[in-house]
Every structure is written in C-alpha cells, then in structure tokens.
Amino acid sequence: MNGSCVSRALWARTVLWIVLVAWVNAVAVAWAGEPATLEPGADGVQRATITLDSYSYSPDRLIVQAGKPVELTLTSVTTITPHNFIIKELAVEQDVGAGKTVTVRFTPIQPGVYLFYCDKKLLFLPGHREKGMEGRLEVR
C-alpha cells in the first residue's frame, strides 16, 4: 500500500514537470513571434516600423528582398535612454534619441542574414546588445 502511494506521487510529480516544461517551451515560441516579411509598395520600397524599447526591437526579425530599397521607421519609446540601429555589414548606422522617430533607408544587395543591434552602453554596465537588443535581417 505504501509503495503504491509513493509511485502515484512520483507519477504525479513527473506529469507536473512534463506539463511545466511543455508550457515554458510554448511561451518561448509564442514570445519569439513570427518575422515581419516586408513586401515592396507601389514605389518598390519595402517599409516597416520598428519600436526600440529599453533593450529590445519589435519586430526583431525582418525578411526583405535583395536589390529592393528598404525604409525603416525607428521609434524609440524610452524617455531617457538613447539607442541606435546598426547593421555593420551593410554600413547602416542610425542614432535614435529617447522618444524620437527617425527613418533609415538602404538597399541590401547580397542575400544572407545580417544582425542589427544597439551598441549603446553606460560605463561599467553591460551594453544594450549584451542585454538582448539585437535582431535579424534576412535578405532573400
């Protein structure tokens, strides 16, 4: 009888852990979201708005077409902290002051995956990129 109670308790604990792990994975997948696929407008320009928050970009994954201009409206929703938007391989670098909106335009030629990030930091503290302010631009 005692062994039966132990095995039921062990079984219940195992099921609880399985459910917990499944839930955490589901939340992680939902949090990651889908990439934003930019389609050229009538003028041929691929446009998107990116929100810059404390240590994140939203959306943080973009898919664009090679050889077509890209125009990104960058809006910082922070009230004190400035940010920037850098794609080193494409020579894109744009400062975005706290609470400001700016536009950056470029034309990616080579297909590939390019990281964009904020390299701002305060002395002796981890930089914004180290805190997760990074995204991906996929050029197809």
Short mmCIF file of N, CA and C in Angstrom, two decimals:
data_model
loop_
_atom_site.label_atom_id
_atom_site.label_comp_id
_atom_site.label_asym_id
_atom_site.label_seq_id
_atom_site.Cartn_x
_atom_site.Cartn_y
_atom_site.Cartn_z
N MET A 1 0.83 -1.20 0.00
CA MET A 1 0.00 0.00 0.00
C MET A 1 0.87 1.26 0.00
N ASN A 2 1.91 1.28 0.82
CA ASN A 2 2.79 2.44 0.90
C ASN A 2 3.53 2.65 -0.42
N GLY A 3 3.98 1.55 -1.06
CA GLY A 3 4.66 1.65 -2.35
C GLY A 3 3.75 2.22 -3.42
N SER A 4 2.47 1.91 -3.33
CA SER A 4 1.50 2.41 -4.29
C SER A 4 1.35 3.92 -4.18
N CYS A 5 1.34 4.44 -2.96
CA CYS A 5 1.23 5.88 -2.74
C CYS A 5 2.48 6.60 -3.25
N VAL A 6 3.65 5.99 -3.02
CA VAL A 6 4.91 6.59 -3.49
C VAL A 6 4.93 6.65 -5.01
N SER A 7 4.52 5.56 -5.66
CA SER A 7 4.55 5.55 -7.13
C SER A 7 3.53 6.53 -7.71
N ARG A 8 2.39 6.71 -7.06
CA ARG A 8 1.42 7.70 -7.53
C ARG A 8 1.96 9.12 -7.36
N ALA A 9 2.61 9.37 -6.24
CA ALA A 9 3.19 10.69 -6.01
C ALA A 9 4.31 10.97 -7.02
N LEU A 10 5.14 9.97 -7.29
CA LEU A 10 6.21 10.11 -8.27
C LEU A 10 5.62 10.35 -9.66
N TRP A 11 4.58 9.60 -9.99
CA TRP A 11 3.93 9.76 -11.29
C TRP A 11 3.34 11.17 -11.41
N ALA A 12 2.67 11.64 -10.36
CA ALA A 12 2.06 12.98 -10.38
C ALA A 12 3.13 14.06 -10.54
N ARG A 13 4.25 13.90 -9.84
CA ARG A 13 5.35 14.86 -9.94
C ARG A 13 5.95 14.86 -11.35
N THR A 14 6.10 13.69 -11.93
CA THR A 14 6.65 13.57 -13.28
C THR A 14 5.73 14.25 -14.29
N VAL A 15 4.43 14.00 -14.18
CA VAL A 15 3.47 14.63 -15.08
C VAL A 15 3.51 16.14 -14.92
N LEU A 16 3.59 16.62 -13.69
CA LEU A 16 3.66 18.06 -13.44
C LEU A 16 4.88 18.67 -14.12
N TRP A 17 6.03 18.03 -14.01
CA TRP A 17 7.25 18.53 -14.65
C TRP A 17 7.11 18.54 -16.17
N ILE A 18 6.52 17.50 -16.74
CA ILE A 18 6.33 17.44 -18.19
C ILE A 18 5.44 18.59 -18.66
N VAL A 19 4.35 18.82 -17.93
CA VAL A 19 3.44 19.91 -18.27
C VAL A 19 4.15 21.26 -18.15
N LEU A 20 4.93 21.44 -17.09
CA LEU A 20 5.65 22.69 -16.88
C LEU A 20 6.65 22.95 -18.01
N VAL A 21 7.42 21.94 -18.39
CA VAL A 21 8.39 22.09 -19.48
C VAL A 21 7.68 22.40 -20.79
N ALA A 22 6.59 21.73 -21.08
CA ALA A 22 5.83 21.99 -22.30
C ALA A 22 5.29 23.42 -22.31
N TRP A 23 4.81 23.89 -21.18
CA TRP A 23 4.28 25.25 -21.08
C TRP A 23 5.39 26.28 -21.31
N VAL A 24 6.55 26.09 -20.68
CA VAL A 24 7.68 27.01 -20.86
C VAL A 24 8.09 27.06 -22.33
N ASN A 25 8.16 25.91 -23.00
CA ASN A 25 8.52 25.89 -24.41
C ASN A 25 7.48 26.62 -25.26
N ALA A 26 6.21 26.42 -24.96
CA ALA A 26 5.14 27.09 -25.72
C ALA A 26 5.23 28.61 -25.55
N VAL A 27 5.49 29.07 -24.34
CA VAL A 27 5.63 30.50 -24.09
C VAL A 27 6.83 31.06 -24.84
N ALA A 28 7.94 30.33 -24.83
CA ALA A 28 9.15 30.79 -25.54
C ALA A 28 8.89 30.92 -27.03
N VAL A 29 8.20 29.97 -27.61
CA VAL A 29 7.89 30.02 -29.05
C VAL A 29 6.95 31.19 -29.34
N ALA A 30 5.93 31.37 -28.51
CA ALA A 30 4.99 32.47 -28.72
C ALA A 30 5.67 33.82 -28.55
N TRP A 31 6.57 33.94 -27.59
CA TRP A 31 7.27 35.18 -27.32
C TRP A 31 8.16 35.57 -28.49
N ALA A 32 8.78 34.57 -29.13
CA ALA A 32 9.68 34.84 -30.24
C ALA A 32 8.93 35.47 -31.41
N GLY A 33 7.68 35.11 -31.61
CA GLY A 33 6.88 35.70 -32.66
C GLY A 33 7.38 35.33 -34.05
N GLU A 34 6.62 35.76 -35.02
CA GLU A 34 6.95 35.49 -36.42
C GLU A 34 7.76 36.66 -36.96
N PRO A 35 8.63 36.40 -37.93
CA PRO A 35 9.36 37.51 -38.56
C PRO A 35 8.40 38.36 -39.39
N ALA A 36 8.72 39.64 -39.52
CA ALA A 36 7.94 40.53 -40.36
C ALA A 36 8.50 40.45 -41.77
N THR A 37 7.66 40.03 -42.72
CA THR A 37 8.07 39.94 -44.12
C THR A 37 7.63 41.22 -44.82
N LEU A 38 8.60 41.97 -45.33
CA LEU A 38 8.32 43.24 -45.99
C LEU A 38 8.10 43.02 -47.48
N GLU A 39 7.01 43.56 -47.98
CA GLU A 39 6.70 43.49 -49.41
C GLU A 39 6.88 44.88 -50.00
N PRO A 40 7.42 44.97 -51.21
CA PRO A 40 7.58 46.28 -51.85
C PRO A 40 6.22 46.94 -52.09
N GLY A 41 6.17 48.25 -51.82
CA GLY A 41 4.96 49.01 -52.12
C GLY A 41 4.92 49.34 -53.61
N ALA A 42 3.96 50.18 -53.99
CA ALA A 42 3.81 50.57 -55.40
C ALA A 42 5.07 51.26 -55.92
N ASP A 43 5.80 51.92 -55.02
CA ASP A 43 7.04 52.60 -55.42
C ASP A 43 8.26 51.69 -55.35
N GLY A 44 8.06 50.41 -55.00
CA GLY A 44 9.16 49.45 -54.95
C GLY A 44 9.92 49.42 -53.63
N VAL A 45 9.52 50.27 -52.67
CA VAL A 45 10.21 50.35 -51.38
C VAL A 45 9.55 49.40 -50.38
N GLN A 46 10.38 48.67 -49.65
CA GLN A 46 9.92 47.77 -48.58
C GLN A 46 9.96 48.57 -47.28
N ARG A 47 8.83 48.71 -46.60
CA ARG A 47 8.76 49.57 -45.41
C ARG A 47 8.33 48.79 -44.17
N ALA A 48 8.88 49.23 -43.04
CA ALA A 48 8.46 48.68 -41.74
C ALA A 48 8.73 49.72 -40.67
N THR A 49 8.00 49.61 -39.58
CA THR A 49 8.25 50.43 -38.39
C THR A 49 8.79 49.51 -37.31
N ILE A 50 9.89 49.92 -36.70
CA ILE A 50 10.50 49.16 -35.61
C ILE A 50 10.45 50.01 -34.35
N THR A 51 9.94 49.43 -33.28
CA THR A 51 9.90 50.10 -31.98
C THR A 51 11.14 49.71 -31.19
N LEU A 52 11.83 50.71 -30.67
CA LEU A 52 13.01 50.50 -29.84
C LEU A 52 12.59 50.76 -28.40
N ASP A 53 12.63 49.72 -27.57
CA ASP A 53 12.26 49.85 -26.17
C ASP A 53 13.53 49.76 -25.33
N SER A 54 13.41 49.54 -24.04
CA SER A 54 14.57 49.54 -23.15
C SER A 54 15.74 48.73 -23.70
N TYR A 55 15.52 47.46 -24.00
CA TYR A 55 16.61 46.63 -24.53
C TYR A 55 16.08 45.68 -25.59
N SER A 56 15.19 46.19 -26.45
CA SER A 56 14.62 45.31 -27.47
C SER A 56 14.18 46.10 -28.69
N TYR A 57 14.09 45.38 -29.80
CA TYR A 57 13.49 45.87 -31.03
C TYR A 57 12.22 45.07 -31.27
N SER A 58 11.18 45.73 -31.79
CA SER A 58 9.96 45.00 -32.13
C SER A 58 9.41 45.54 -33.45
N PRO A 59 9.36 44.71 -34.49
CA PRO A 59 9.80 43.32 -34.53
C PRO A 59 11.32 43.22 -34.53
N ASP A 60 11.80 42.05 -34.13
CA ASP A 60 13.25 41.85 -34.09
C ASP A 60 13.74 40.92 -35.20
N ARG A 61 12.84 40.54 -36.09
CA ARG A 61 13.21 39.72 -37.25
C ARG A 61 12.47 40.24 -38.47
N LEU A 62 13.24 40.58 -39.51
CA LEU A 62 12.67 41.10 -40.74
C LEU A 62 13.15 40.26 -41.91
N ILE A 63 12.27 40.08 -42.89
CA ILE A 63 12.63 39.40 -44.14
C ILE A 63 12.38 40.38 -45.27
N VAL A 64 13.42 40.62 -46.09
CA VAL A 64 13.31 41.56 -47.20
C VAL A 64 13.85 40.93 -48.48
N GLN A 65 13.56 41.58 -49.60
CA GLN A 65 14.04 41.11 -50.90
C GLN A 65 15.33 41.84 -51.27
N ALA A 66 16.29 41.09 -51.78
CA ALA A 66 17.56 41.67 -52.22
C ALA A 66 17.33 42.59 -53.41
N GLY A 67 18.11 43.67 -53.47
CA GLY A 67 18.06 44.57 -54.61
C GLY A 67 16.93 45.57 -54.59
N LYS A 68 16.10 45.55 -53.57
CA LYS A 68 14.98 46.50 -53.46
C LYS A 68 15.20 47.37 -52.22
N PRO A 69 14.93 48.68 -52.33
CA PRO A 69 15.16 49.57 -51.20
C PRO A 69 14.32 49.19 -49.97
N VAL A 70 14.92 49.40 -48.81
CA VAL A 70 14.26 49.16 -47.52
C VAL A 70 14.22 50.49 -46.77
N GLU A 71 13.06 50.83 -46.25
CA GLU A 71 12.91 52.04 -45.44
C GLU A 71 12.34 51.64 -44.09
N LEU A 72 13.12 51.88 -43.05
CA LEU A 72 12.70 51.53 -41.69
C LEU A 72 12.45 52.80 -40.89
N THR A 73 11.27 52.89 -40.30
CA THR A 73 10.96 53.96 -39.37
C THR A 73 11.27 53.44 -37.98
N LEU A 74 12.22 54.08 -37.32
CA LEU A 74 12.69 53.64 -36.00
C LEU A 74 12.11 54.58 -34.95
N THR A 75 11.31 54.04 -34.04
CA THR A 75 10.67 54.85 -33.00
C THR A 75 11.12 54.37 -31.63
N SER A 76 11.78 55.27 -30.89
CA SER A 76 12.21 54.96 -29.52
C SER A 76 11.08 55.33 -28.57
N VAL A 77 10.66 54.37 -27.75
CA VAL A 77 9.60 54.64 -26.78
C VAL A 77 10.17 54.87 -25.38
N THR A 78 11.50 54.91 -25.28
CA THR A 78 12.11 55.21 -23.98
C THR A 78 12.09 56.72 -23.76
N THR A 79 12.13 57.13 -22.50
CA THR A 79 12.07 58.56 -22.19
C THR A 79 13.42 59.16 -21.85
N ILE A 80 14.40 58.32 -21.51
CA ILE A 80 15.71 58.83 -21.12
C ILE A 80 16.83 58.25 -21.98
N THR A 81 16.78 56.95 -22.21
CA THR A 81 17.90 56.23 -22.82
C THR A 81 17.90 56.34 -24.34
N PRO A 82 18.99 56.86 -24.93
CA PRO A 82 19.11 56.86 -26.39
C PRO A 82 19.51 55.47 -26.89
N HIS A 83 19.20 55.20 -28.14
CA HIS A 83 19.55 53.93 -28.77
C HIS A 83 20.17 54.22 -30.14
N ASN A 84 20.55 53.15 -30.81
CA ASN A 84 20.92 53.26 -32.21
C ASN A 84 20.55 51.97 -32.92
N PHE A 85 20.70 51.99 -34.22
CA PHE A 85 20.35 50.85 -35.07
C PHE A 85 21.53 50.66 -36.01
N ILE A 86 22.21 49.52 -35.86
CA ILE A 86 23.42 49.26 -36.64
C ILE A 86 23.29 47.93 -37.37
N ILE A 87 23.61 47.95 -38.67
CA ILE A 87 23.83 46.72 -39.44
C ILE A 87 25.22 46.91 -40.04
N LYS A 88 26.22 46.44 -39.34
CA LYS A 88 27.61 46.71 -39.70
C LYS A 88 27.93 46.30 -41.13
N GLU A 89 27.51 45.09 -41.53
CA GLU A 89 27.86 44.56 -42.86
C GLU A 89 27.23 45.36 -44.00
N LEU A 90 26.18 46.10 -43.71
CA LEU A 90 25.51 46.90 -44.74
C LEU A 90 25.81 48.39 -44.60
N ALA A 91 26.73 48.73 -43.70
CA ALA A 91 27.12 50.12 -43.44
C ALA A 91 25.92 50.99 -43.05
N VAL A 92 25.03 50.43 -42.24
CA VAL A 92 23.86 51.17 -41.74
C VAL A 92 24.12 51.49 -40.28
N GLU A 93 24.04 52.77 -39.94
CA GLU A 93 24.18 53.19 -38.54
C GLU A 93 23.35 54.45 -38.34
N GLN A 94 22.37 54.36 -37.43
CA GLN A 94 21.47 55.48 -37.20
C GLN A 94 21.22 55.64 -35.70
N ASP A 95 21.51 56.83 -35.16
CA ASP A 95 21.18 57.13 -33.77
C ASP A 95 19.70 57.44 -33.67
N VAL A 96 19.10 57.05 -32.53
CA VAL A 96 17.69 57.32 -32.27
C VAL A 96 17.60 57.86 -30.85
N GLY A 97 17.35 59.14 -30.72
CA GLY A 97 17.24 59.75 -29.40
C GLY A 97 16.03 59.24 -28.65
N ALA A 98 16.08 59.36 -27.33
CA ALA A 98 14.96 58.92 -26.49
C ALA A 98 13.69 59.65 -26.91
N GLY A 99 12.63 58.89 -27.14
CA GLY A 99 11.35 59.45 -27.53
C GLY A 99 11.28 59.98 -28.95
N LYS A 100 12.28 59.73 -29.75
CA LYS A 100 12.34 60.26 -31.12
C LYS A 100 12.01 59.19 -32.16
N THR A 101 11.68 59.65 -33.36
CA THR A 101 11.44 58.79 -34.52
C THR A 101 12.33 59.26 -35.65
N VAL A 102 13.03 58.32 -36.27
CA VAL A 102 13.89 58.63 -37.42
C VAL A 102 13.65 57.57 -38.49
N THR A 103 14.09 57.87 -39.69
CA THR A 103 13.95 56.93 -40.80
C THR A 103 15.33 56.62 -41.36
N VAL A 104 15.54 55.35 -41.66
CA VAL A 104 16.79 54.92 -42.28
C VAL A 104 16.43 54.18 -43.56
N ARG A 105 17.22 54.42 -44.61
CA ARG A 105 16.94 53.79 -45.91
C ARG A 105 18.23 53.20 -46.47
N PHE A 106 18.12 51.98 -46.99
CA PHE A 106 19.27 51.29 -47.58
C PHE A 106 18.75 50.24 -48.55
N THR A 107 19.63 49.74 -49.39
CA THR A 107 19.27 48.70 -50.35
C THR A 107 20.22 47.53 -50.19
N PRO A 108 19.76 46.43 -49.60
CA PRO A 108 20.63 45.26 -49.46
C PRO A 108 20.75 44.53 -50.80
N ILE A 109 21.97 44.23 -51.19
CA ILE A 109 22.21 43.59 -52.49
C ILE A 109 22.40 42.08 -52.34
N GLN A 110 23.23 41.68 -51.39
CA GLN A 110 23.58 40.27 -51.21
C GLN A 110 22.59 39.55 -50.31
N PRO A 111 22.02 38.42 -50.76
CA PRO A 111 21.20 37.61 -49.86
C PRO A 111 22.04 37.12 -48.68
N GLY A 112 21.39 36.96 -47.56
CA GLY A 112 22.07 36.47 -46.36
C GLY A 112 21.33 36.92 -45.11
N VAL A 113 21.90 36.60 -43.97
CA VAL A 113 21.33 37.00 -42.68
C VAL A 113 22.28 38.00 -42.05
N TYR A 114 21.74 39.15 -41.68
CA TYR A 114 22.53 40.23 -41.11
C TYR A 114 21.95 40.57 -39.73
N LEU A 115 22.82 40.72 -38.75
CA LEU A 115 22.37 41.11 -37.41
C LEU A 115 22.27 42.62 -37.33
N PHE A 116 21.20 43.11 -36.68
CA PHE A 116 21.15 44.52 -36.33
C PHE A 116 21.13 44.62 -34.82
N TYR A 117 21.68 45.72 -34.30
CA TYR A 117 21.86 45.82 -32.85
C TYR A 117 22.05 47.26 -32.42
N CYS A 118 21.96 47.47 -31.11
CA CYS A 118 22.25 48.76 -30.48
C CYS A 118 23.55 48.59 -29.71
N ASP A 119 24.52 49.47 -29.95
CA ASP A 119 25.80 49.34 -29.24
C ASP A 119 25.97 50.36 -28.11
N LYS A 120 24.89 51.01 -27.72
CA LYS A 120 24.97 51.98 -26.62
C LYS A 120 25.23 51.27 -25.30
N LYS A 121 25.93 51.95 -24.41
CA LYS A 121 26.18 51.40 -23.07
C LYS A 121 26.59 52.52 -22.13
N LEU A 122 26.41 52.26 -20.85
CA LEU A 122 26.89 53.16 -19.81
C LEU A 122 28.16 52.57 -19.22
N LEU A 123 29.00 53.43 -18.69
CA LEU A 123 30.24 52.95 -18.09
C LEU A 123 29.99 51.83 -17.08
N PHE A 124 30.78 50.82 -17.15
CA PHE A 124 30.80 49.71 -16.19
C PHE A 124 29.52 48.86 -16.18
N LEU A 125 28.63 49.07 -17.11
CA LEU A 125 27.41 48.27 -17.20
C LEU A 125 27.38 47.54 -18.53
N PRO A 126 26.68 46.42 -18.59
CA PRO A 126 26.57 45.71 -19.88
C PRO A 126 25.90 46.61 -20.92
N GLY A 127 26.35 46.49 -22.16
CA GLY A 127 25.76 47.26 -23.24
C GLY A 127 24.37 46.78 -23.60
N HIS A 128 23.67 47.59 -24.38
CA HIS A 128 22.31 47.24 -24.78
C HIS A 128 22.28 45.93 -25.56
N ARG A 129 23.28 45.72 -26.43
CA ARG A 129 23.32 44.48 -27.20
C ARG A 129 23.49 43.28 -26.27
N GLU A 130 24.34 43.40 -25.29
CA GLU A 130 24.55 42.31 -24.33
C GLU A 130 23.28 42.03 -23.53
N LYS A 131 22.42 43.02 -23.40
CA LYS A 131 21.15 42.84 -22.68
C LYS A 131 20.03 42.35 -23.61
N GLY A 132 20.38 42.06 -24.87
CA GLY A 132 19.40 41.47 -25.77
C GLY A 132 18.88 42.36 -26.88
N MET A 133 19.42 43.57 -27.02
CA MET A 133 18.93 44.49 -28.05
C MET A 133 19.60 44.16 -29.38
N GLU A 134 19.07 43.13 -30.01
CA GLU A 134 19.63 42.61 -31.25
C GLU A 134 18.50 41.98 -32.06
N GLY A 135 18.64 42.00 -33.36
CA GLY A 135 17.65 41.38 -34.24
C GLY A 135 18.31 40.85 -35.49
N ARG A 136 17.48 40.29 -36.38
CA ARG A 136 17.99 39.67 -37.62
C ARG A 136 17.26 40.23 -38.83
N LEU A 137 18.04 40.56 -39.84
CA LEU A 137 17.51 40.95 -41.14
C LEU A 137 17.88 39.85 -42.11
N GLU A 138 16.87 39.19 -42.66
CA GLU A 138 17.12 38.14 -43.65
C GLU A 138 16.84 38.70 -45.03
N VAL A 139 17.86 38.70 -45.87
CA VAL A 139 17.74 39.20 -47.24
C VAL A 139 17.64 37.99 -48.15
N ARG A 140 16.56 37.91 -48.92
CA ARG A 140 16.34 36.76 -49.83
C ARG A 140 16.45 37.19 -51.27
#
